[in-house]
Coordinates of N, CA and C in Angstrom, one line a residue:
M1 N 3.0 -1.5 8.5 CA 3.2 -0.1 8.0 C 2.4 0.2 6.8
P2 N 2.4 -0.6 5.7 CA 1.6 -0.3 4.5 C 0.1 -0.2 4.9
S3 N -0.3 -1.1 5.8 CA -1.7 -1.1 6.2 C -2.1 0.3 6.7
V4 N -1.3 0.8 7.6 CA -1.5 2.1 8.2 C -1.6 3.2 7.1
I5 N -0.7 3.2 6.2 CA -0.6 4.2 5.2 C -1.9 4.0 4.3
C6 N -2.2 2.8 4.0 CA -3.4 2.5 3.1 C -4.6 3.0 3.8
D7 N -4.8 2.7 5.1 CA -5.9 3.2 5.9 C -6.0 4.7 6.0
Y8 N -4.8 5.3 6.1 CA -4.7 6.7 6.2 C -5.1 7.4 4.9
V9 N -4.6 6.9 3.8 CA -4.9 7.5 2.5 C -6.3 7.2 2.1
K10 N -6.6 5.9 2.0 CA -8.0 5.6 1.6 C -8.3 6.2 0.2
S11 N -7.5 6.0 -0.7 CA -7.7 6.5 -2.0 C -7.4 5.5 -3.1
W12 N -7.6 5.9 -4.4 CA -7.3 4.9 -5.5 C -5.8 4.7 -5.5
T13 N -5.1 5.7 -5.1 CA -3.6 5.5 -5.1 C -3.2 4.4 -4.1
C14 N -3.9 4.3 -3.1 CA -3.7 3.2 -2.1 C -3.8 1.8 -2.8
R15 N -4.8 1.7 -3.6 CA -5.0 0.4 -4.3 C -3.8 0.1 -5.2
L16 N -3.2 1.2 -5.7 CA -2.1 1.0 -6.7 C -0.8 0.8 -5.9
L17 N -0.7 1.5 -4.7 CA 0.6 1.4 -4.0 C 0.6 0.2 -3.1
C18 N -0.5 -0.2 -2.5 CA -0.6 -1.4 -1.7 C 0.1 -2.6 -2.3
P19 N -0.3 -3.0 -3.5 CA 0.3 -4.2 -4.2 C 1.8 -4.0 -4.5
V20 N 2.1 -2.7 -4.8 CA 3.6 -2.4 -5.1 C 4.4 -2.6 -3.8
I21 N 3.9 -2.1 -2.7 CA 4.6 -2.2 -1.5 C 4.7 -3.7 -1.1
E22 N 3.7 -4.4 -1.3 CA 3.7 -5.9 -1.0 C 4.8 -6.6 -1.8
V23 N 4.9 -6.2 -3.0 CA 5.9 -6.8 -3.9 C 7.3 -6.4 -3.4
L24 N 7.4 -5.2 -3.1 CA 8.7 -4.7 -2.6 C 9.1 -5.4 -1.3
E25 N 8.1 -5.6 -0.4 CA 8.4 -6.3 0.8 C 8.7 -7.8 0.6
Y26 N 8.0 -8.3 -0.5 CA 8.2 -9.7 -0.8 C 9.7 -10.0 -1.2
F27 N 10.2 -9.0 -2.0 CA 11.6 -9.1 -2.4 C 12.5 -8.6 -1.3

């Protein structure tokens, strides 16, 4: 899911959100 969003956005926000989403999914 995050990969799709990241690929769809392709912006600096993606770089900030991708790690956050990964952390959220990790927990």
